[in-house]
């Protein structure tokens, strides 16, 4: 469910470049159609070489030259499709990264203070890059893969429905394996991204507070903390990669079974034809074997990138979660403070960074114009928090703070 929700959110960003998608699909269609037509030409050349009577060199030459031409056009169409997909993937990535950066400027300071800075940086940089790479692979492989699967089935049905039936009956096993493994790798890659964020946060914390670390002799403890986080990152990475790597070899095994079954059934049909090709010629048989390879190849490729795509979705979810964090309340329409007397009234104010740990409770204080007030107390008692509340970097949980009789939540 989480996976599907993330994909829906990503599609909204891709929709901004919907004018490029039809062109990419057109190039994929041209590339796939020509790729599927070339085996037919090769099959006709084979029949012209092994058919009854003399070898027809004219047909062989014609089919081979046409095949070379179509292969060149296919390469050009594939290159154009890749260029378009690159543009879409990295523009979407740029949009998400820019929105995430703009979001930081509107987030409440409470979020900035309670979320490790390294984690935020990791989401904007690493998660966005990983998402772009996975999205690009998804575009390139899925577009051509789906078209190839559909196209080969159509051609195989036209040539020999019996062999097409064998392929269709064995295909669901490969799909089931890919889906079974894919649904489990999503959570594993999400856990890995979270561990990466914690490692980045710890490094940022240690670098920022290096003077404090050395002053209090915290080096050994810092190393122990990093070893612990690094160990978790290693374990989650190995688990995710190991489990996801099962997809490709298992689907390849199933696809090899499909190829063997196709070869067996096709050979029997050719033998039953009695050499006259009434049911299936040798050239058509070679075409069907080629189609079987082309049919199973997308399953291998898609299963190979399935782990990367799951990883990309997990990373995208983390970045989009940041973008969808509630923004700080807008000051638009609030009264602007120009000339202030400086009378401050604090009435029954309570505030805490987390509900489990109350910090300020029932605070009452009146400071008149010209008065000087000293805020004294041990570390952690709330002195800095008190100033932050006066500056309205945070809003109080209850009660109110007034400036010249006006609630500061209505001022800007």
mmCIF file of C-alpha atoms in Angstrom:
data_model
loop_
_atom_site.group_PDB
_atom_site.id
_atom_site.type_symbol
_atom_site.label_atom_id
_atom_site.label_comp_id
_atom_site.label_asym_id
_atom_site.label_seq_id
_atom_site.Cartn_x
_atom_site.Cartn_y
_atom_site.Cartn_z
ATOM 1 C CA UNK A 1 0.000 0.000 0.000
ATOM 2 C CA UNK A 2 2.827 2.388 0.926
ATOM 3 C CA UNK A 3 4.591 1.461 -2.300
ATOM 4 C CA UNK A 4 1.506 2.238 -4.376
ATOM 5 C CA UNK A 5 0.934 5.550 -2.595
ATOM 6 C CA UNK A 6 4.511 6.632 -3.271
ATOM 7 C CA UNK A 7 4.204 5.667 -6.947
ATOM 8 C CA UNK A 8 1.013 7.736 -7.237
ATOM 9 C CA UNK A 9 2.797 10.764 -5.785
ATOM 10 C CA UNK A 10 5.721 10.291 -8.178
ATOM 11 C CA UNK A 11 3.390 10.059 -11.196
ATOM 12 C CA UNK A 12 2.076 13.549 -10.386
ATOM 13 C CA UNK A 13 5.573 14.930 -10.921
ATOM 14 C CA UNK A 14 6.068 12.899 -14.095
ATOM 15 C CA UNK A 15 2.769 14.316 -15.381
ATOM 16 C CA UNK A 16 4.407 17.743 -15.665
ATOM 17 C CA UNK A 17 6.352 16.388 -18.646
ATOM 18 C CA UNK A 18 3.476 14.577 -20.314
ATOM 19 C CA UNK A 19 4.393 16.205 -23.632
ATOM 20 C CA UNK A 20 7.610 14.128 -23.661
ATOM 21 C CA UNK A 21 6.001 10.826 -22.687
ATOM 22 C CA UNK A 22 4.171 10.209 -26.026
ATOM 23 C CA UNK A 23 7.417 10.795 -27.934
ATOM 24 C CA UNK A 24 9.267 8.353 -25.687
ATOM 25 C CA UNK A 25 6.505 5.779 -26.146
ATOM 26 C CA UNK A 26 6.587 6.302 -29.922
ATOM 27 C CA UNK A 27 10.347 5.662 -30.022
ATOM 28 C CA UNK A 28 9.863 2.577 -27.840
ATOM 29 C CA UNK A 29 7.138 1.343 -30.192
ATOM 30 C CA UNK A 30 9.297 1.862 -33.295
ATOM 31 C CA UNK A 31 12.289 0.196 -31.665
ATOM 32 C CA UNK A 32 10.252 -2.786 -30.473
ATOM 33 C CA UNK A 33 8.337 -3.264 -33.736
ATOM 34 C CA UNK A 34 11.495 -3.257 -35.844
ATOM 35 C CA UNK A 35 13.300 -5.531 -33.384
ATOM 36 C CA UNK A 36 10.454 -8.040 -33.703
ATOM 37 C CA UNK A 37 10.320 -7.782 -37.487
ATOM 38 C CA UNK A 38 14.018 -8.548 -38.037
ATOM 39 C CA UNK A 39 13.690 -12.250 -36.980
ATOM 40 C CA UNK A 40 10.966 -12.707 -39.615
ATOM 41 C CA UNK A 41 13.365 -11.459 -42.297
ATOM 42 C CA UNK A 42 16.074 -13.794 -40.996
ATOM 43 C CA UNK A 43 13.586 -16.679 -40.995
ATOM 44 C CA UNK A 44 12.664 -15.988 -44.631
ATOM 45 C CA UNK A 45 16.373 -15.944 -45.512
ATOM 46 C CA UNK A 46 16.818 -19.329 -43.797
ATOM 47 C CA UNK A 47 13.874 -20.826 -45.696
ATOM 48 C CA UNK A 48 15.358 -19.468 -48.934
ATOM 49 C CA UNK A 49 18.627 -21.225 -48.111
ATOM 50 C CA UNK A 50 17.302 -24.616 -46.981
ATOM 51 C CA UNK A 51 14.134 -24.873 -49.055
ATOM 52 C CA UNK A 52 13.517 -27.410 -51.792
ATOM 53 C CA UNK A 53 15.351 -26.726 -55.052
ATOM 54 C CA UNK A 54 18.134 -24.208 -55.528
ATOM 55 C CA UNK A 55 19.156 -21.560 -53.021
ATOM 56 C CA UNK A 56 17.510 -18.188 -53.740
ATOM 57 C CA UNK A 57 20.403 -15.770 -53.234
ATOM 58 C CA UNK A 58 18.277 -12.780 -54.282
ATOM 59 C CA UNK A 59 15.854 -13.286 -51.387
ATOM 60 C CA UNK A 60 18.706 -13.956 -48.951
ATOM 61 C CA UNK A 61 20.555 -10.778 -49.977
ATOM 62 C CA UNK A 62 17.386 -8.681 -49.916
ATOM 63 C CA UNK A 63 16.345 -9.875 -46.447
ATOM 64 C CA UNK A 64 19.813 -9.459 -44.941
ATOM 65 C CA UNK A 65 20.272 -5.914 -46.293
ATOM 66 C CA UNK A 66 16.819 -4.927 -45.068
ATOM 67 C CA UNK A 67 17.663 -6.417 -41.664
ATOM 68 C CA UNK A 68 20.811 -4.279 -41.421
ATOM 69 C CA UNK A 69 18.806 -1.148 -42.301
ATOM 70 C CA UNK A 70 16.122 -1.901 -39.707
ATOM 71 C CA UNK A 71 18.743 -2.624 -37.038
ATOM 72 C CA UNK A 72 20.258 0.825 -37.696
ATOM 73 C CA UNK A 73 16.853 2.525 -37.388
ATOM 74 C CA UNK A 74 16.211 0.565 -34.189
ATOM 75 C CA UNK A 75 19.486 1.813 -32.686
ATOM 76 C CA UNK A 76 18.582 5.425 -33.547
ATOM 77 C CA UNK A 77 15.082 5.115 -32.047
ATOM 78 C CA UNK A 78 16.520 3.539 -28.891
ATOM 79 C CA UNK A 79 19.038 6.388 -28.535
ATOM 80 C CA UNK A 80 16.301 9.028 -28.896
ATOM 81 C CA UNK A 81 14.132 7.211 -26.341
ATOM 82 C CA UNK A 82 17.029 7.063 -23.867
ATOM 83 C CA UNK A 83 17.711 10.785 -24.296
ATOM 84 C CA UNK A 84 14.042 11.618 -23.652
ATOM 85 C CA UNK A 85 13.868 9.344 -20.616
ATOM 86 C CA UNK A 86 17.032 10.937 -19.218
ATOM 87 C CA UNK A 87 15.480 14.364 -19.576
ATOM 88 C CA UNK A 88 12.242 13.299 -17.854
ATOM 89 C CA UNK A 89 13.952 11.457 -14.983
ATOM 90 C CA UNK A 90 16.435 14.177 -14.099
ATOM 91 C CA UNK A 91 13.958 17.018 -14.521
ATOM 92 C CA UNK A 92 11.585 15.253 -12.129
ATOM 93 C CA UNK A 93 14.513 14.741 -9.771
ATOM 94 C CA UNK A 94 15.413 18.433 -10.007
ATOM 95 C CA UNK A 95 11.811 19.464 -9.324
ATOM 96 C CA UNK A 96 11.634 17.287 -6.220
ATOM 97 C CA UNK A 97 15.032 18.478 -4.957
ATOM 98 C CA UNK A 98 14.084 22.145 -5.460
ATOM 99 C CA UNK A 99 10.727 21.674 -3.741
ATOM 100 C CA UNK A 100 12.439 19.947 -0.836
ATOM 101 C CA UNK A 101 14.889 22.841 -0.471
ATOM 102 C CA UNK A 102 12.113 25.441 -0.618
ATOM 103 C CA UNK A 103 10.183 23.369 1.930
ATOM 104 C CA UNK A 104 13.057 23.619 4.401
ATOM 105 C CA UNK A 105 12.661 27.404 4.395
ATOM 106 C CA UNK A 106 9.002 27.118 5.411
ATOM 107 C CA UNK A 107 9.281 24.299 7.961
ATOM 108 C CA UNK A 108 8.685 25.136 11.615
ATOM 109 C CA UNK A 109 11.910 25.578 13.572
ATOM 110 C CA UNK A 110 10.686 22.836 15.880
ATOM 111 C CA UNK A 111 11.053 20.363 12.996
ATOM 112 C CA UNK A 112 14.525 21.662 12.117
ATOM 113 C CA UNK A 113 15.630 21.398 15.753
ATOM 114 C CA UNK A 114 14.249 17.918 16.365
ATOM 115 C CA UNK A 115 15.314 16.340 13.050
ATOM 116 C CA UNK A 116 19.032 15.582 12.561
ATOM 117 C CA UNK A 117 20.439 17.896 9.899
ATOM 118 C CA UNK A 118 22.359 15.047 8.291
ATOM 119 C CA UNK A 119 19.099 13.188 7.707
ATOM 120 C CA UNK A 120 17.579 16.187 5.934
ATOM 121 C CA UNK A 121 20.689 16.564 3.755
ATOM 122 C CA UNK A 122 20.632 12.838 2.977
ATOM 123 C CA UNK A 123 17.017 13.046 1.822
ATOM 124 C CA UNK A 124 17.618 15.998 -0.488
ATOM 125 C CA UNK A 125 20.890 14.759 -2.000
ATOM 126 C CA UNK A 126 21.279 10.970 -1.789
ATOM 127 C CA UNK A 127 17.624 9.918 -1.809
ATOM 128 C CA UNK A 128 16.834 12.231 -4.726
ATOM 129 C CA UNK A 129 19.780 10.926 -6.781
ATOM 130 C CA UNK A 130 18.858 7.310 -6.040
ATOM 131 C CA UNK A 131 15.270 8.033 -7.060
ATOM 132 C CA UNK A 132 16.375 9.568 -10.386
ATOM 133 C CA UNK A 133 18.545 6.554 -11.240
ATOM 134 C CA UNK A 134 15.749 4.096 -10.448
ATOM 135 C CA UNK A 135 13.175 6.144 -12.353
ATOM 136 C CA UNK A 136 15.408 6.234 -15.434
ATOM 137 C CA UNK A 137 15.880 2.464 -15.348
ATOM 138 C CA UNK A 138 12.157 2.002 -14.881
ATOM 139 C CA UNK A 139 11.294 4.157 -17.888
ATOM 140 C CA UNK A 140 13.837 2.571 -20.207
ATOM 141 C CA UNK A 141 13.196 -1.062 -19.305
ATOM 142 C CA UNK A 142 9.463 -1.017 -18.620
ATOM 143 C CA UNK A 143 8.456 0.832 -21.800
ATOM 144 C CA UNK A 144 10.336 -1.475 -24.152
ATOM 145 C CA UNK A 145 9.782 -4.544 -21.966
ATOM 146 C CA UNK A 146 5.994 -4.370 -21.950
ATOM 147 C CA UNK A 147 5.826 -3.630 -25.681
ATOM 148 C CA UNK A 148 8.214 -6.511 -26.418
ATOM 149 C CA UNK A 149 6.176 -8.982 -24.353
ATOM 150 C CA UNK A 150 2.908 -8.000 -26.047
ATOM 151 C CA UNK A 151 4.458 -7.858 -29.527
ATOM 152 C CA UNK A 152 6.161 -11.254 -29.329
ATOM 153 C CA UNK A 153 2.959 -12.908 -28.128
ATOM 154 C CA UNK A 154 1.035 -11.471 -31.088
ATOM 155 C CA UNK A 155 3.658 -12.620 -33.610
ATOM 156 C CA UNK A 156 3.900 -16.066 -31.990
ATOM 157 C CA UNK A 157 0.120 -16.504 -32.105
ATOM 158 C CA UNK A 158 0.190 -15.728 -35.823
ATOM 159 C CA UNK A 159 3.039 -18.171 -36.525
ATOM 160 C CA UNK A 160 2.137 -21.050 -34.183
ATOM 161 C CA UNK A 161 -0.551 -20.828 -31.529
ATOM 162 C CA UNK A 162 0.595 -24.078 -29.863
ATOM 163 C CA UNK A 163 4.006 -22.642 -28.971
ATOM 164 C CA UNK A 164 2.420 -19.340 -27.912
ATOM 165 C CA UNK A 165 0.174 -21.315 -25.547
ATOM 166 C CA UNK A 166 3.198 -23.028 -23.958
ATOM 167 C CA UNK A 167 4.838 -19.644 -23.345
ATOM 168 C CA UNK A 168 1.682 -18.083 -21.874
ATOM 169 C CA UNK A 169 1.079 -21.002 -19.497
ATOM 170 C CA UNK A 170 4.607 -20.865 -18.043
ATOM 171 C CA UNK A 171 4.857 -17.059 -17.786
ATOM 172 C CA UNK A 172 2.799 -16.510 -14.562
ATOM 173 C CA UNK A 173 5.402 -18.410 -12.527
ATOM 174 C CA UNK A 174 8.068 -15.841 -13.417
ATOM 175 C CA UNK A 175 5.709 -12.945 -12.632
ATOM 176 C CA UNK A 176 4.746 -14.451 -9.276
ATOM 177 C CA UNK A 177 8.394 -14.824 -8.222
ATOM 178 C CA UNK A 178 9.238 -11.216 -9.143
ATOM 179 C CA UNK A 179 6.182 -9.867 -7.304
ATOM 180 C CA UNK A 180 6.774 -12.031 -4.221
ATOM 181 C CA UNK A 181 10.358 -10.837 -3.815
ATOM 182 C CA UNK A 182 9.631 -7.234 -4.828
ATOM 183 C CA UNK A 183 6.994 -6.634 -2.169
ATOM 184 C CA UNK A 184 9.512 -7.618 0.504
ATOM 185 C CA UNK A 185 12.509 -5.695 -0.780
ATOM 186 C CA UNK A 186 10.686 -2.333 -0.589
ATOM 187 C CA UNK A 187 10.695 -2.320 3.226
ATOM 188 C CA UNK A 188 14.290 -3.561 3.276
ATOM 189 C CA UNK A 189 15.519 -0.724 1.071
ATOM 190 C CA UNK A 190 13.510 1.765 3.104
ATOM 191 C CA UNK A 191 15.256 0.521 6.257
ATOM 192 C CA UNK A 192 18.608 0.906 4.494
ATOM 193 C CA UNK A 193 17.824 4.516 3.557
ATOM 194 C CA UNK A 194 16.904 5.262 7.165
ATOM 195 C CA UNK A 195 20.204 3.781 8.371
ATOM 196 C CA UNK A 196 22.081 5.892 5.816
ATOM 197 C CA UNK A 197 20.312 8.986 7.148
ATOM 198 C CA UNK A 198 21.279 8.123 10.741
ATOM 199 C CA UNK A 199 24.900 7.612 9.720
ATOM 200 C CA UNK A 200 24.934 10.965 7.901
ATOM 201 C CA UNK A 201 23.343 12.651 10.931
ATOM 202 C CA UNK A 202 25.935 11.219 13.301
ATOM 203 C CA UNK A 203 28.809 12.327 11.055
ATOM 204 C CA UNK A 204 27.297 15.822 10.838
ATOM 205 C CA UNK A 205 26.863 15.917 14.618
ATOM 206 C CA UNK A 206 30.458 14.849 15.278
ATOM 207 C CA UNK A 207 31.930 17.323 12.768
ATOM 208 C CA UNK A 208 29.817 20.218 14.011
ATOM 209 C CA UNK A 209 30.639 19.539 17.655
ATOM 210 C CA UNK A 210 34.236 18.363 17.195
ATOM 211 C CA UNK A 211 35.602 20.861 19.718
ATOM 212 C CA UNK A 212 33.144 19.650 22.335
ATOM 213 C CA UNK A 213 33.926 16.015 21.501
ATOM 214 C CA UNK A 214 37.631 16.573 22.118
ATOM 215 C CA UNK A 215 37.137 18.794 25.143
ATOM 216 C CA UNK A 216 35.171 16.076 26.958
ATOM 217 C CA UNK A 217 37.180 13.125 25.624
ATOM 218 C CA UNK A 218 34.172 11.723 23.750
ATOM 219 C CA UNK A 219 36.192 10.236 20.869
ATOM 220 C CA UNK A 220 35.910 6.591 21.938
ATOM 221 C CA UNK A 221 32.194 6.821 22.629
ATOM 222 C CA UNK A 222 31.654 8.588 19.282
ATOM 223 C CA UNK A 223 33.519 5.772 17.534
ATOM 224 C CA UNK A 224 31.371 3.180 19.309
ATOM 225 C CA UNK A 225 28.189 4.977 18.255
ATOM 226 C CA UNK A 226 29.350 5.159 14.638
ATOM 227 C CA UNK A 227 30.376 1.486 14.632
ATOM 228 C CA UNK A 228 26.894 0.595 15.851
ATOM 229 C CA UNK A 229 25.158 2.688 13.178
ATOM 230 C CA UNK A 230 27.568 1.508 10.474
ATOM 231 C CA UNK A 231 26.951 -2.106 11.491
ATOM 232 C CA UNK A 232 23.177 -1.668 11.164
ATOM 233 C CA UNK A 233 23.691 -0.055 7.757
ATOM 234 C CA UNK A 234 25.828 -3.001 6.637
ATOM 235 C CA UNK A 235 23.259 -5.556 7.821
ATOM 236 C CA UNK A 236 20.266 -3.808 6.241
ATOM 237 C CA UNK A 237 22.178 -3.315 2.976
ATOM 238 C CA UNK A 238 23.242 -6.962 2.799
ATOM 239 C CA UNK A 239 19.716 -8.158 3.588
ATOM 240 C CA UNK A 240 18.159 -5.928 0.925
ATOM 241 C CA UNK A 241 20.702 -6.771 -1.769
ATOM 242 C CA UNK A 242 20.735 -10.503 -1.014
ATOM 243 C CA UNK A 243 16.956 -10.851 -1.061
ATOM 244 C CA UNK A 244 16.515 -8.683 -4.151
ATOM 245 C CA UNK A 245 19.300 -10.548 -5.994
ATOM 246 C CA UNK A 246 17.215 -13.725 -5.856
ATOM 247 C CA UNK A 247 14.814 -12.293 -8.424
ATOM 248 C CA UNK A 248 17.048 -12.400 -11.479
ATOM 249 C CA UNK A 249 18.445 -15.957 -11.233
ATOM 250 C CA UNK A 250 15.062 -17.472 -10.352
ATOM 251 C CA UNK A 251 13.305 -15.760 -13.257
ATOM 252 C CA UNK A 252 16.162 -16.753 -15.566
ATOM 253 C CA UNK A 253 15.684 -20.378 -14.497
ATOM 254 C CA UNK A 254 11.968 -20.205 -15.276
ATOM 255 C CA UNK A 255 12.651 -18.496 -18.603
ATOM 256 C CA UNK A 256 15.168 -21.204 -19.536
ATOM 257 C CA UNK A 257 12.420 -23.750 -18.913
ATOM 258 C CA UNK A 258 10.154 -21.751 -21.236
ATOM 259 C CA UNK A 259 12.835 -21.755 -23.949
ATOM 260 C CA UNK A 260 13.432 -25.500 -23.601
ATOM 261 C CA UNK A 261 9.698 -26.220 -23.779
ATOM 262 C CA UNK A 262 9.390 -24.016 -26.868
ATOM 263 C CA UNK A 263 12.285 -25.791 -28.580
ATOM 264 C CA UNK A 264 10.823 -29.222 -27.794
ATOM 265 C CA UNK A 265 7.300 -28.416 -28.985
ATOM 266 C CA UNK A 266 8.606 -26.592 -32.069
ATOM 267 C CA UNK A 267 10.900 -29.470 -33.040
ATOM 268 C CA UNK A 268 8.021 -31.941 -32.760
ATOM 269 C CA UNK A 269 5.830 -29.752 -34.981
ATOM 270 C CA UNK A 270 8.601 -29.436 -37.610
ATOM 271 C CA UNK A 271 9.043 -33.227 -37.593
ATOM 272 C CA UNK A 272 5.277 -33.669 -37.921
ATOM 273 C CA UNK A 273 5.373 -31.391 -40.989
ATOM 274 C CA UNK A 274 7.303 -34.117 -42.820
ATOM 275 C CA UNK A 275 9.874 -31.732 -44.294
ATOM 276 C CA UNK A 276 7.405 -29.781 -46.467
ATOM 277 C CA UNK A 277 6.789 -27.055 -43.851
ATOM 278 C CA UNK A 278 3.041 -27.516 -43.919
ATOM 279 C CA UNK A 279 2.736 -26.862 -40.197
ATOM 280 C CA UNK A 280 5.999 -25.061 -39.451
ATOM 281 C CA UNK A 281 9.066 -24.356 -41.594
ATOM 282 C CA UNK A 282 12.614 -24.396 -40.270
ATOM 283 C CA UNK A 283 12.809 -20.636 -40.798
ATOM 284 C CA UNK A 284 9.597 -20.087 -38.831
ATOM 285 C CA UNK A 285 10.917 -22.378 -36.103
ATOM 286 C CA UNK A 286 14.065 -20.226 -35.814
ATOM 287 C CA UNK A 287 11.843 -17.123 -35.638
ATOM 288 C CA UNK A 288 9.834 -18.653 -32.784
ATOM 289 C CA UNK A 289 13.012 -19.513 -30.874
ATOM 290 C CA UNK A 290 14.186 -15.935 -31.334
ATOM 291 C CA UNK A 291 10.804 -14.634 -30.135
ATOM 292 C CA UNK A 292 10.972 -16.871 -27.082
ATOM 293 C CA UNK A 293 14.309 -15.300 -26.170
ATOM 294 C CA UNK A 294 12.947 -11.820 -26.821
ATOM 295 C CA UNK A 295 9.826 -12.607 -24.803
ATOM 296 C CA UNK A 296 11.745 -13.839 -21.750
ATOM 297 C CA UNK A 297 14.460 -11.171 -21.940
ATOM 298 C CA UNK A 298 12.223 -8.345 -20.606
ATOM 299 C CA UNK A 299 11.314 -10.501 -17.608
ATOM 300 C CA UNK A 300 15.018 -10.929 -16.856
ATOM 301 C CA UNK A 301 15.708 -7.217 -17.301
ATOM 302 C CA UNK A 302 12.659 -6.032 -15.381
ATOM 303 C CA UNK A 303 13.352 -8.460 -12.551
ATOM 304 C CA UNK A 304 16.950 -7.218 -12.551
ATOM 305 C CA UNK A 305 15.911 -3.585 -12.099
ATOM 306 C CA UNK A 306 13.004 -4.425 -9.804
ATOM 307 C CA UNK A 307 15.233 -4.100 -6.755
ATOM 308 C CA UNK A 308 16.577 -0.764 -8.007
ATOM 309 C CA UNK A 309 13.052 0.460 -8.650
ATOM 310 C CA UNK A 310 11.953 -0.574 -5.152
ATOM 311 C CA UNK A 311 14.976 1.240 -3.764
ATOM 312 C CA UNK A 312 14.079 4.317 -5.819
ATOM 313 C CA UNK A 313 10.489 4.312 -4.553
ATOM 314 C CA UNK A 314 11.671 3.995 -0.952
ATOM 315 C CA UNK A 315 13.998 6.976 -1.458
ATOM 316 C CA UNK A 316 11.274 8.966 -3.220
ATOM 317 C CA UNK A 317 8.909 8.311 -0.320
ATOM 318 C CA UNK A 318 11.402 9.789 2.146
ATOM 319 C CA UNK A 319 11.901 12.953 0.081
ATOM 320 C CA UNK A 320 8.171 13.385 -0.555
ATOM 321 C CA UNK A 321 7.449 12.914 3.152
ATOM 322 C CA UNK A 322 9.727 15.891 3.786
ATOM 323 C CA UNK A 323 7.973 17.968 1.120
ATOM 324 C CA UNK A 324 4.560 17.147 2.610
ATOM 325 C CA UNK A 325 5.518 18.152 6.157
ATOM 326 C CA UNK A 326 3.169 20.889 7.472
ATOM 327 C CA UNK A 327 4.608 24.358 6.826
ATOM 328 C CA UNK A 328 4.939 27.048 9.430
ATOM 329 C CA UNK A 329 1.854 29.224 9.791
ATOM 330 C CA UNK A 330 1.925 32.093 7.315
ATOM 331 C CA UNK A 331 2.125 35.642 8.686
ATOM 332 C CA UNK A 332 0.088 37.006 5.783
ATOM 333 C CA UNK A 333 -2.641 39.315 7.033
ATOM 334 C CA UNK A 334 -1.083 39.709 10.490
ATOM 335 C CA UNK A 335 -0.534 43.132 12.027
ATOM 336 C CA UNK A 336 2.966 44.498 11.482
ATOM 337 C CA UNK A 337 4.846 45.722 14.543
ATOM 338 C CA UNK A 338 6.236 49.188 13.825
ATOM 339 C CA UNK A 339 6.246 51.248 17.034
ATOM 340 C CA UNK A 340 6.257 49.099 20.148
ATOM 341 C CA UNK A 341 6.313 50.280 23.745
ATOM 342 C CA UNK A 342 7.803 46.980 24.862
ATOM 343 C CA UNK A 343 5.294 45.789 27.461
ATOM 344 C CA UNK A 344 5.376 41.985 27.636
ATOM 345 C CA UNK A 345 2.754 39.846 29.342
ATOM 346 C CA UNK A 346 3.114 36.064 29.677
ATOM 347 C CA UNK A 347 -0.067 34.334 30.853
ATOM 348 C CA UNK A 348 -0.160 30.669 31.956
ATOM 349 C CA UNK A 349 2.257 29.573 29.196
ATOM 350 C CA UNK A 350 3.149 25.914 28.793
ATOM 351 C CA UNK A 351 5.525 24.455 26.220
ATOM 352 C CA UNK A 352 7.396 21.232 25.531
ATOM 353 C CA UNK A 353 9.410 19.834 22.635
ATOM 354 C CA UNK A 354 7.727 16.476 23.157
ATOM 355 C CA UNK A 355 4.552 15.575 25.033
ATOM 356 C CA UNK A 356 6.433 13.045 27.165
ATOM 357 C CA UNK A 357 8.846 15.669 28.562
ATOM 358 C CA UNK A 358 7.188 18.882 29.817
ATOM 359 C CA UNK A 359 9.600 21.832 29.879
ATOM 360 C CA UNK A 360 7.698 25.012 30.735
ATOM 361 C CA UNK A 361 4.414 24.795 32.634
ATOM 362 C CA UNK A 362 2.070 27.544 33.799
ATOM 363 C CA UNK A 363 4.560 30.388 33.382
ATOM 364 C CA UNK A 364 3.285 33.872 34.258
ATOM 365 C CA UNK A 365 5.372 37.020 33.911
ATOM 366 C CA UNK A 366 4.825 40.721 33.273
ATOM 367 C CA UNK A 367 7.674 42.889 32.030
ATOM 368 C CA UNK A 368 6.944 46.592 31.773
ATOM 369 C CA UNK A 369 8.569 49.062 29.449
ATOM 370 C CA UNK A 370 12.097 49.873 30.609
ATOM 371 C CA UNK A 371 12.400 46.959 33.029
ATOM 372 C CA UNK A 372 15.431 44.660 32.946
ATOM 373 C CA UNK A 373 14.870 40.977 33.656
ATOM 374 C CA UNK A 374 17.611 38.374 34.147
ATOM 375 C CA UNK A 375 16.907 34.780 33.158
ATOM 376 C CA UNK A 376 19.004 32.504 35.355
ATOM 377 C CA UNK A 377 19.080 28.732 35.679
ATOM 378 C CA UNK A 378 21.061 25.546 35.035
ATOM 379 C CA UNK A 379 21.648 24.086 31.590
ATOM 380 C CA UNK A 380 18.470 22.607 30.151
ATOM 381 C CA UNK A 381 16.025 24.541 32.314
ATOM 382 C CA UNK A 382 14.568 26.418 29.322
ATOM 383 C CA UNK A 383 16.385 29.765 29.133
ATOM 384 C CA UNK A 384 17.002 29.560 25.381
ATOM 385 C CA UNK A 385 13.538 28.111 24.854
ATOM 386 C CA UNK A 386 12.046 31.075 26.719
ATOM 387 C CA UNK A 387 13.770 33.515 24.341
ATOM 388 C CA UNK A 388 12.690 31.433 21.336
ATOM 389 C CA UNK A 389 9.073 31.672 22.510
ATOM 390 C CA UNK A 390 9.364 35.451 22.863
ATOM 391 C CA UNK A 391 10.780 35.659 19.326
ATOM 392 C CA UNK A 392 7.992 33.292 18.226
ATOM 393 C CA UNK A 393 10.391 30.792 16.749
ATOM 394 C CA UNK A 394 8.016 28.357 18.467
ATOM 395 C CA UNK A 395 4.345 28.715 19.322
ATOM 396 C CA UNK A 396 3.251 28.005 22.889
ATOM 397 C CA UNK A 397 1.271 24.828 23.607
ATOM 398 C CA UNK A 398 -1.159 26.725 25.826
ATOM 399 C CA UNK A 399 -1.536 30.193 27.290
ATOM 400 C CA UNK A 400 -0.406 33.300 25.448
ATOM 401 C CA UNK A 401 2.345 35.869 25.158
ATOM 402 C CA UNK A 402 1.280 39.472 24.531
ATOM 403 C CA UNK A 403 3.210 42.486 23.294
ATOM 404 C CA UNK A 404 1.512 45.737 24.231
ATOM 405 C CA UNK A 405 -1.719 43.823 24.839
ATOM 406 C CA UNK A 406 -1.661 41.969 21.492
ATOM 407 C CA UNK A 407 -1.099 38.225 21.154
ATOM 408 C CA UNK A 408 2.243 37.773 19.350
ATOM 409 C CA UNK A 409 0.642 34.993 17.264
ATOM 410 C CA UNK A 410 -1.271 37.766 15.456
ATOM 411 C CA UNK A 411 1.788 39.953 14.868
ATOM 412 C CA UNK A 412 4.558 39.945 12.318
#
